[in-house]
Tab-separated table of C-alpha atoms and ligand atoms in Angstrom:
chain	number	residue	atom	x	y	z
G	166	UNK	CA	0.000	0.000	0.000
G	167	UNK	CA	1.473	3.423	-0.856
G	168	UNK	CA	2.587	5.420	2.188
G	169	UNK	CA	-0.033	8.147	1.660
G	170	UNK	CA	-2.887	5.626	1.737
G	171	UNK	CA	-1.467	3.808	4.704
G	172	UNK	CA	-1.347	7.130	6.511
G	173	UNK	CA	-4.952	7.856	5.511
G	174	UNK	CA	-6.227	4.517	6.780
G	175	UNK	CA	-4.315	4.992	10.014
G	176	UNK	CA	-6.022	8.368	10.394
G	177	UNK	CA	-9.440	6.866	9.730
G	178	UNK	CA	-9.042	4.249	12.408
G	179	UNK	CA	-8.234	6.889	15.044
G	180	UNK	CA	-10.941	7.707	17.558
G	181	UNK	CA	-12.170	11.305	17.864
G	182	UNK	CA	-10.457	11.515	21.254
G	183	UNK	CA	-7.137	10.512	19.690
G	184	UNK	CA	-7.580	12.991	16.868
G	185	UNK	CA	-8.488	15.716	19.369
G	186	UNK	CA	-5.406	15.030	21.488
G	187	UNK	CA	-3.244	14.982	18.347
G	188	UNK	CA	-4.431	18.479	17.455
G	189	UNK	CA	-3.128	19.775	20.773
G	190	UNK	CA	0.161	17.896	20.743
G	191	UNK	CA	0.946	18.879	17.167
G	192	UNK	CA	-0.328	22.468	17.076
G	193	UNK	CA	1.103	23.363	20.480
G	194	UNK	CA	4.120	21.038	20.304
G	195	UNK	CA	3.424	19.523	23.718
G	196	UNK	CA	3.620	15.867	24.855
G	197	UNK	CA	0.352	13.907	25.110
G	198	UNK	CA	0.989	13.454	28.796
G	199	UNK	CA	-0.862	16.117	30.774
G	200	UNK	CA	-2.602	17.456	27.671
G	201	UNK	CA	-6.013	17.132	29.351
G	202	UNK	CA	-5.080	19.791	31.890
G	203	UNK	CA	-3.993	22.337	29.287
G	204	UNK	CA	-5.385	25.851	29.410
G	205	UNK	CA	-4.936	28.882	27.176
G	206	UNK	CA	-1.648	30.593	28.030
G	207	UNK	CA	-0.919	27.766	30.513
G	208	UNK	CA	2.083	26.769	28.408
G	209	UNK	CA	4.325	29.078	26.412
G	210	UNK	CA	3.290	27.609	23.049
G	211	UNK	CA	-0.447	28.197	23.700
G	212	UNK	CA	-0.259	31.918	22.980
G	213	UNK	CA	-2.457	33.676	20.420
G	214	UNK	CA	-0.405	32.322	17.507
G	215	UNK	CA	-0.507	28.780	18.929
G	216	UNK	CA	-4.241	29.238	19.452
G	217	UNK	CA	-4.819	29.927	15.765
G	218	UNK	CA	-2.724	26.859	14.824
G	219	UNK	CA	-4.813	24.778	17.226
G	220	UNK	CA	-8.048	26.065	15.675
G	221	UNK	CA	-6.732	25.279	12.180
G	222	UNK	CA	-5.758	21.760	13.324
G	223	UNK	CA	-9.213	21.125	14.846
G	224	UNK	CA	-10.971	22.451	11.735
G	225	UNK	CA	-8.877	20.199	9.493
G	226	UNK	CA	-9.152	17.124	11.702
G	227	UNK	CA	-12.934	17.269	12.016
G	228	UNK	CA	-13.850	19.064	8.773
G	229	UNK	CA	-15.584	21.930	10.580
G	230	UNK	CA	-15.509	25.741	10.466
G	231	UNK	CA	-15.471	27.334	13.869
G	232	UNK	CA	-17.278	30.614	14.548
G	233	UNK	CA	-15.307	33.492	16.021
G	234	UNK	CA	-17.210	33.255	19.327
G	235	UNK	CA	-16.193	29.618	19.708
G	236	UNK	CA	-12.585	30.413	18.839
G	237	UNK	CA	-12.574	32.956	21.638
G	238	UNK	CA	-14.265	30.516	24.056
G	239	UNK	CA	-11.766	27.721	23.407
G	240	UNK	CA	-9.893	28.389	26.622
G	241	UNK	CA	-8.931	24.865	27.669
G	242	UNK	CA	-8.742	21.236	26.538
G	243	UNK	CA	-11.951	20.566	28.506
G	244	UNK	CA	-13.829	23.566	27.102
G	245	UNK	CA	-12.883	22.476	23.601
G	246	UNK	CA	-14.710	19.173	24.073
G	247	UNK	CA	-17.963	21.038	24.746
G	248	UNK	CA	-17.368	23.305	21.744
G	249	UNK	CA	-16.702	20.336	19.446
G	250	UNK	CA	-20.088	18.942	20.505
G	251	UNK	CA	-21.757	22.027	19.013
G	252	UNK	CA	-20.299	20.989	15.651
G	253	UNK	CA	-21.564	17.430	16.027
G	254	UNK	CA	-18.174	16.037	17.069
G	255	UNK	CA	-18.313	13.753	20.123
G	256	UNK	CA	-14.921	13.480	21.790
N	89	UNK	CA	-0.408	47.151	-16.567
N	90	UNK	CA	1.284	43.719	-16.562
N	91	UNK	CA	-1.590	41.466	-17.496
N	92	UNK	CA	-0.459	38.537	-15.377
N	93	UNK	CA	0.182	40.524	-12.214
N	94	UNK	CA	-2.389	38.481	-10.288
N	95	UNK	CA	-2.410	35.258	-12.343
N	96	UNK	CA	-3.090	32.233	-10.141
N	97	UNK	CA	-4.338	34.348	-7.239
N	98	UNK	CA	-7.806	34.268	-5.752
N	99	UNK	CA	-9.376	37.528	-4.605
N	100	UNK	CA	-12.518	38.313	-2.630
N	101	UNK	CA	-14.019	41.710	-3.498
N	102	UNK	CA	-17.024	43.106	-1.642
N	103	UNK	CA	-19.513	45.490	-3.251
N	104	UNK	CA	-18.433	44.713	-6.809
N	105	UNK	CA	-21.871	45.453	-8.213
N	106	UNK	CA	-20.940	48.975	-9.359
N	107	UNK	CA	-18.552	51.878	-8.829
N	108	UNK	CA	-15.053	51.318	-7.476
N	109	UNK	CA	-15.795	47.673	-6.562
N	110	UNK	CA	-16.783	46.880	-10.146
N	111	UNK	CA	-13.637	48.606	-11.437
N	112	UNK	CA	-11.546	46.522	-9.021
N	113	UNK	CA	-13.254	43.318	-10.190
N	114	UNK	CA	-12.540	44.246	-13.815
N	115	UNK	CA	-8.909	45.176	-13.138
N	116	UNK	CA	-8.240	42.045	-11.086
N	117	UNK	CA	-9.601	39.690	-13.746
N	118	UNK	CA	-7.631	41.571	-16.419
N	119	UNK	CA	-4.585	40.816	-14.267
N	120	UNK	CA	-5.488	37.122	-14.216
N	121	UNK	CA	-7.088	36.695	-10.774
N	122	UNK	CA	-10.068	34.480	-10.014
N	123	UNK	CA	-12.532	36.648	-8.087
N	124	UNK	CA	-15.241	35.826	-5.561
N	125	UNK	CA	-17.550	38.797	-5.200
N	126	UNK	CA	-19.821	39.537	-2.268
N	127	UNK	CA	-22.743	41.648	-3.457
N	128	UNK	CA	-25.883	42.786	-1.700
N	129	UNK	CA	-28.155	40.762	-3.994
N	130	UNK	CA	-28.243	38.835	-7.263
N	131	UNK	CA	-28.535	40.822	-10.495
N	132	UNK	CA	-28.794	38.962	-13.820
N	133	UNK	CA	-27.125	41.827	-15.735
N	134	UNK	CA	-24.139	41.712	-13.379
N	135	UNK	CA	-23.890	37.917	-13.683
N	136	UNK	CA	-23.958	38.233	-17.452
N	137	UNK	CA	-21.109	40.758	-17.291
N	138	UNK	CA	-19.158	38.288	-15.125
N	139	UNK	CA	-19.603	35.491	-17.678
N	140	UNK	CA	-18.272	37.807	-20.404
N	141	UNK	CA	-15.261	38.748	-18.240
N	142	UNK	CA	-14.555	35.061	-17.551
N	143	UNK	CA	-14.567	34.315	-21.274
N	144	UNK	CA	-12.418	37.292	-22.100
N	145	UNK	CA	-9.755	36.718	-19.448
N	146	UNK	CA	-9.807	32.961	-18.799
N	147	UNK	CA	-10.631	33.347	-15.115
N	148	UNK	CA	-13.444	32.327	-12.767
N	149	UNK	CA	-15.832	34.697	-11.016
N	150	UNK	CA	-18.230	33.447	-8.367
N	151	UNK	CA	-20.855	35.406	-6.457
N	152	UNK	CA	-22.233	35.269	-2.966
N	153	UNK	CA	-24.585	37.683	-1.261
N	154	UNK	CA	-24.908	39.652	1.943
N	155	UNK	CA	-26.454	42.891	3.069
N	156	UNK	CA	-23.655	44.532	5.037
N	157	UNK	CA	-26.170	46.143	7.363
N	158	UNK	CA	-26.980	42.675	8.671
N	159	UNK	CA	-24.257	40.978	10.705
N	160	UNK	CA	-25.884	37.543	10.394
N	161	UNK	CA	-25.841	37.771	6.587
N	162	UNK	CA	-22.185	38.823	6.595
N	163	UNK	CA	-21.324	35.864	8.827
N	164	UNK	CA	-23.197	33.494	6.511
N	165	UNK	CA	-21.308	34.873	3.528
N	166	UNK	CA	-18.034	34.496	5.436
N	167	UNK	CA	-18.890	30.864	6.142
N	168	UNK	CA	-19.704	30.252	2.487
N	169	UNK	CA	-16.430	31.890	1.413
N	170	UNK	CA	-14.420	29.865	3.930
N	171	UNK	CA	-15.866	26.672	2.485
N	172	UNK	CA	-14.507	27.543	-0.972
N	173	UNK	CA	-11.176	26.123	-2.011
N	174	UNK	CA	-8.512	27.266	-2.518
N	175	UNK	CA	-8.356	29.915	0.215
N	176	UNK	CA	-8.154	33.511	-1.026
N	177	UNK	CA	-4.864	35.398	-1.391
N	178	UNK	CA	-6.517	38.824	-1.507
N	179	UNK	CA	-9.453	40.478	0.245
N	180	UNK	CA	-10.765	43.904	-0.740
N	181	UNK	CA	-13.206	45.390	1.764
N	182	UNK	CA	-14.844	47.830	-0.621
N	183	UNK	CA	-18.522	48.040	0.435
N	184	UNK	CA	-19.303	51.465	1.756
N	185	UNK	CA	-22.120	53.957	2.166
N	186	UNK	CA	-21.865	57.720	2.144
N	187	UNK	CA	-24.340	58.122	4.988
N	188	UNK	CA	-25.588	61.429	6.252
N	189	UNK	CA	-24.886	64.817	4.707
N	190	UNK	CA	-26.395	66.734	7.649
N	191	UNK	CA	-24.462	68.707	10.205
N	192	UNK	CA	-23.328	66.388	12.947
N	193	UNK	CA	-25.568	68.140	15.436
N	194	UNK	CA	-28.480	67.067	13.245
N	195	UNK	CA	-27.352	63.506	12.524
N	196	UNK	CA	-29.222	60.747	14.322
N	197	UNK	CA	-27.082	58.244	16.211
N	198	UNK	CA	-28.983	55.574	14.328
N	199	UNK	CA	-27.440	56.878	11.088
N	200	UNK	CA	-23.969	56.961	12.637
N	201	UNK	CA	-24.341	53.348	13.790
N	202	UNK	CA	-25.593	52.261	10.375
N	203	UNK	CA	-22.538	53.732	8.627
N	204	UNK	CA	-20.205	52.095	11.126
N	205	UNK	CA	-21.991	48.768	10.627
N	206	UNK	CA	-21.567	48.869	6.847
N	207	UNK	CA	-18.219	50.690	6.554
N	208	UNK	CA	-16.370	49.115	9.479
N	209	UNK	CA	-17.991	46.363	11.571
N	210	UNK	CA	-19.022	44.146	8.659
N	211	UNK	CA	-15.580	44.481	7.111
N	212	UNK	CA	-13.973	43.468	10.411
N	213	UNK	CA	-16.257	40.426	10.713
N	214	UNK	CA	-15.497	39.285	7.178
N	215	UNK	CA	-11.779	39.855	7.640
N	216	UNK	CA	-11.770	37.901	10.913
N	217	UNK	CA	-13.029	34.842	9.063
N	218	UNK	CA	-10.978	35.131	5.882
N	219	UNK	CA	-7.710	36.153	7.532
N	220	UNK	CA	-7.755	32.847	9.403
N	221	UNK	CA	-7.611	31.071	6.058
N	222	UNK	CA	-4.777	33.331	4.953
N	223	UNK	CA	-2.921	32.574	8.203
N	224	UNK	CA	-2.881	28.884	7.296
N	225	UNK	CA	-1.199	29.574	3.986
N	226	UNK	CA	1.055	32.194	5.550
N	227	UNK	CA	0.336	34.824	2.918
N	228	UNK	CA	-2.284	37.331	1.949
N	229	UNK	CA	-3.052	40.917	1.106
N	230	UNK	CA	-6.007	42.675	2.695
N	231	UNK	CA	-7.149	46.061	1.431
N	232	UNK	CA	-9.614	48.408	3.087
N	233	UNK	CA	-11.320	51.337	1.402
N	234	UNK	CA	-10.883	54.413	3.539
N	235	UNK	CA	-11.313	57.913	2.112
N	236	UNK	CA	-9.688	61.331	1.987
N	237	UNK	CA	-12.565	62.305	4.301
N	238	UNK	CA	-10.752	60.366	7.066
N	239	UNK	CA	-8.037	63.045	6.923
N	240	UNK	CA	-9.914	66.225	6.125
N	241	UNK	CA	-13.407	65.596	7.539
N	242	UNK	CA	-14.741	66.260	4.053
N	243	UNK	CA	-18.016	64.358	4.538
N	244	UNK	CA	-20.692	63.751	7.195
N	245	UNK	CA	-19.735	62.753	10.745
N	246	UNK	CA	-20.610	59.077	10.275
N	247	UNK	CA	-18.661	58.747	7.034
N	248	UNK	CA	-15.590	60.743	8.089
N	249	UNK	CA	-15.401	58.961	11.448
N	250	UNK	CA	-16.001	55.445	10.114
N	251	UNK	CA	-13.433	55.916	7.344
N	252	UNK	CA	-10.873	57.133	9.904
N	253	UNK	CA	-11.692	54.085	12.047
N	254	UNK	CA	-11.044	51.856	9.039
N	255	UNK	CA	-7.439	53.098	9.055
N	256	UNK	CA	-7.024	52.197	12.730
N	257	UNK	CA	-8.470	48.752	12.090
N	258	UNK	CA	-6.173	48.177	9.089
N	259	UNK	CA	-3.104	49.244	11.084
N	260	UNK	CA	-3.960	46.967	14.009
N	261	UNK	CA	-4.560	44.031	11.693
N	262	UNK	CA	-1.239	44.739	9.954
N	263	UNK	CA	0.483	44.537	13.350
N	264	UNK	CA	-1.170	41.231	14.253
N	265	UNK	CA	-1.057	39.535	10.862
N	266	UNK	CA	2.475	40.465	9.800
N	267	UNK	CA	3.933	37.391	11.449
N	268	UNK	CA	1.695	35.264	9.250
N	269	UNK	CA	2.954	36.926	6.073
N	270	UNK	CA	-0.304	38.816	5.612
N	271	UNK	CA	-0.157	42.481	4.594
N	272	UNK	CA	-2.966	44.910	5.409
N	273	UNK	CA	-3.264	48.332	3.813
N	274	UNK	CA	-5.898	50.945	3.123
N	275	UNK	CA	-6.669	53.033	0.071
N	276	UNK	CA	-7.874	56.573	0.636
N	277	UNK	CA	-9.434	57.828	-2.598
N	278	UNK	CA	-10.400	61.420	-3.108
N	279	UNK	CA	-13.717	62.188	-4.758
N	280	UNK	CA	-14.276	59.553	-7.445
N	281	UNK	CA	-16.690	59.455	-10.374
N	282	UNK	CA	-19.242	56.865	-9.124
N	283	UNK	CA	-22.836	56.964	-7.894
N	284	UNK	CA	-21.484	57.781	-4.443
N	285	UNK	CA	-19.320	60.555	-5.853
N	286	UNK	CA	-22.326	61.936	-7.737
N	287	UNK	CA	-24.092	62.638	-4.427
N	288	UNK	CA	-21.691	65.572	-4.105
N	289	UNK	CA	-23.055	68.751	-5.697
N	290	UNK	CA	-21.492	70.058	-8.924
N	291	UNK	CA	-20.069	73.029	-7.033
N	292	UNK	CA	-18.464	70.772	-4.416
N	293	UNK	CA	-17.095	68.464	-7.131
N	294	UNK	CA	-15.456	71.459	-8.800
N	295	UNK	CA	-14.024	72.528	-5.468
N	296	UNK	CA	-12.694	69.002	-4.805
N	297	UNK	CA	-11.064	68.977	-8.242
N	298	UNK	CA	-9.414	72.321	-7.603
N	299	UNK	CA	-7.939	71.119	-4.292
N	300	UNK	CA	-6.093	68.244	-6.000
N	301	UNK	CA	-2.808	69.277	-7.582
N	302	UNK	CA	-3.720	67.171	-10.624
N	303	UNK	CA	-6.810	69.385	-10.956
N	304	UNK	CA	-9.578	66.788	-11.335
N	305	UNK	CA	-11.490	64.051	-9.506
N	306	UNK	CA	-10.602	60.336	-9.819
N	307	UNK	CA	-11.918	57.701	-12.206
N	308	UNK	CA	-12.841	54.348	-10.584
N	309	UNK	CA	-10.204	52.597	-12.729
N	310	UNK	CA	-7.504	54.731	-11.075
N	311	UNK	CA	-8.521	53.469	-7.642
N	312	UNK	CA	-8.613	49.935	-9.060
N	313	UNK	CA	-5.026	50.268	-10.341
N	314	UNK	CA	-3.860	51.214	-6.850
N	315	UNK	CA	-5.786	48.223	-5.464
N	316	UNK	CA	-4.016	45.947	-7.972
N	317	UNK	CA	-0.659	47.278	-6.751
N	318	UNK	CA	-1.524	46.609	-3.096
N	319	UNK	CA	-2.974	43.195	-3.954
N	320	UNK	CA	0.061	42.086	-5.937
N	321	UNK	CA	3.588	41.101	-4.989
N	322	UNK	CA	4.774	44.471	-6.340
N	323	UNK	CA	3.879	45.795	-2.879
N	324	UNK	CA	5.302	42.797	-0.991
N	325	UNK	CA	7.139	44.996	1.551
N	326	UNK	CA	4.256	47.427	2.082
N	327	UNK	CA	1.967	46.932	5.064
N	328	UNK	CA	0.072	49.051	7.582
N	329	UNK	CA	-0.016	51.939	5.106
N	330	UNK	CA	-2.650	54.255	3.737
N	331	UNK	CA	-2.222	54.932	0.047
N	332	UNK	CA	-3.891	58.204	-0.848
N	333	UNK	CA	-5.222	58.160	-4.388
N	334	UNK	CA	-6.538	61.691	-4.514
N	335	UNK	CA	-4.626	63.524	-7.244
N	336	UNK	CA	-2.530	65.213	-4.571
N	337	UNK	CA	-4.625	66.997	-1.963
N	338	UNK	CA	-1.648	68.731	-0.389
N	339	UNK	CA	-3.118	71.858	1.115
D	523	NAP	N1	-16.792	57.617	-4.752
D	523	NAP	C1	-16.022	58.325	-3.953
D	523	NAP	O1	-15.900	59.538	-4.096
D	523	NAP	C2	-15.229	57.629	-2.858
D	523	NAP	C3	-14.186	58.349	-2.254
D	523	NAP	C4	-13.442	57.749	-1.226
D	523	NAP	C5	-13.744	56.468	-0.829
D	523	NAP	N2	-14.758	55.782	-1.424
D	523	NAP	C6	-15.049	54.425	-0.909
D	523	NAP	O2	-14.924	53.474	-1.947
D	523	NAP	C7	-15.844	52.393	-1.738
D	523	NAP	C8	-16.687	52.224	-2.978
D	523	NAP	O3	-17.388	53.454	-3.221
D	523	NAP	P1	-18.175	53.747	-4.574
D	523	NAP	O4	-17.960	55.148	-4.900
D	523	NAP	O5	-17.906	52.703	-5.588
D	523	NAP	O6	-19.688	53.607	-4.021
D	523	NAP	P2	-21.031	53.264	-4.801
D	523	NAP	O7	-20.926	53.685	-6.216
D	523	NAP	O8	-22.114	53.841	-3.961
D	523	NAP	O9	-21.091	51.661	-4.739
D	523	NAP	C9	-21.174	51.054	-3.494
D	523	NAP	C10	-21.066	49.556	-3.627
D	523	NAP	O10	-21.230	49.001	-2.312
D	523	NAP	C11	-22.388	48.169	-2.305
D	523	NAP	N3	-23.131	48.314	-1.049
D	523	NAP	C12	-23.546	49.467	-0.450
D	523	NAP	N4	-24.229	49.175	0.678
D	523	NAP	C13	-24.246	47.831	0.785
D	523	NAP	C14	-24.794	46.927	1.726
D	523	NAP	N5	-25.498	47.355	2.789
D	523	NAP	N6	-24.613	45.613	1.533
D	523	NAP	C15	-23.925	45.148	0.464
D	523	NAP	N7	-23.389	45.940	-0.473
D	523	NAP	C16	-23.552	47.273	-0.313
D	523	NAP	C17	-23.237	48.634	-3.467
D	523	NAP	O11	-24.117	47.589	-3.844
D	523	NAP	P3	-25.550	47.910	-4.541
D	523	NAP	O12	-25.247	48.211	-5.973
D	523	NAP	O13	-26.349	46.674	-4.341
D	523	NAP	O14	-26.125	49.111	-3.837
D	523	NAP	C18	-22.157	48.959	-4.498
D	523	NAP	O15	-21.690	47.796	-5.137
D	523	NAP	C19	-16.648	52.771	-0.492
D	523	NAP	O16	-16.106	52.147	0.640
D	523	NAP	C20	-16.467	54.269	-0.410
D	523	NAP	O17	-16.626	54.759	0.890
D	523	NAP	C21	-15.502	56.336	-2.423
């Protein structure tokens, strides 16, 4: 199987929770450990620039378009789970 | 004008139905850009003109609609634009209304708010959504339409104030978006020959012409040429600026 497809199928088999965690670890360049306690500006990389990368990662991962109000409200890992629900994404 | 100045780029232009916005649409497609226009409402004659421009210049023009007095409609249009691929390289916030011509002591706050809604708030809302797409691709050029009235108070309170506020908004966005490779500038035209310009009395038009060192008012195509410069890579090191296109109002 070509690498690109293998990657795709790996992505498909991921749970929403795994995808959600991946968004944080990749956009904010933090380890998965402790990710559930993350809050906006709680780590150096989650500044306003990191925030926009995180939003872009979530939009790509779940195929959604977040409203500005929700972008502003996305203040923690926990809060994000509730926001994703609004877009029909169960974490 | 180099015909391929914007070849391969995608631009969003608001208020392209007539006047300066239409001139910008025409100039951009002549330069090779695909353009997504945001007009108040559908108009078969405008759509027909778009099909002719597509044929002539080998580009694509798509239309979506929003009344810029209505925040919900602007947000819907923003959502529709964000769903279109590829993401835009250029955004021109052109929609504007001239507003009140009364003395400010006789201008209702309602009228002031309406002008700010159309001339500033809606443009901010649209830019919030589209700049996020530009951030992902780490490039973009955003252009606001201010006015010489922002500098000389040459129109009603709502217009002069909202067009000055546009400059503040553009500067702040330039500060925040620079690190994403996005440039934000404003154009400040002097009196220009459009329906909006025609609201000005003949006597005032003559006076405006005499204040410009080039001795006349602007044609919409001259504002569009300046927009093409700011949209293109020719201005790649220009951001946070106001380009006055007013024939030289120096006194
Ligand atoms: N003309 C001048 O002397 C001059 C000078 C300096 C700056 N400017 C600025 O340049 C820009 C264009 O001006 P212009 O002279 O081309 O004006 P215009 O001839 O009056 O055209 C205005 C354009 O904006 C659209 N528009 C107005 N209100 C709208 C709304 N609520 N929702 C959606 N679209 C709306 C109009 O659509 P409809 O056709 O559907 O009405 C039209 O396409 C404005 O921002 C203006 O302030 C103009």
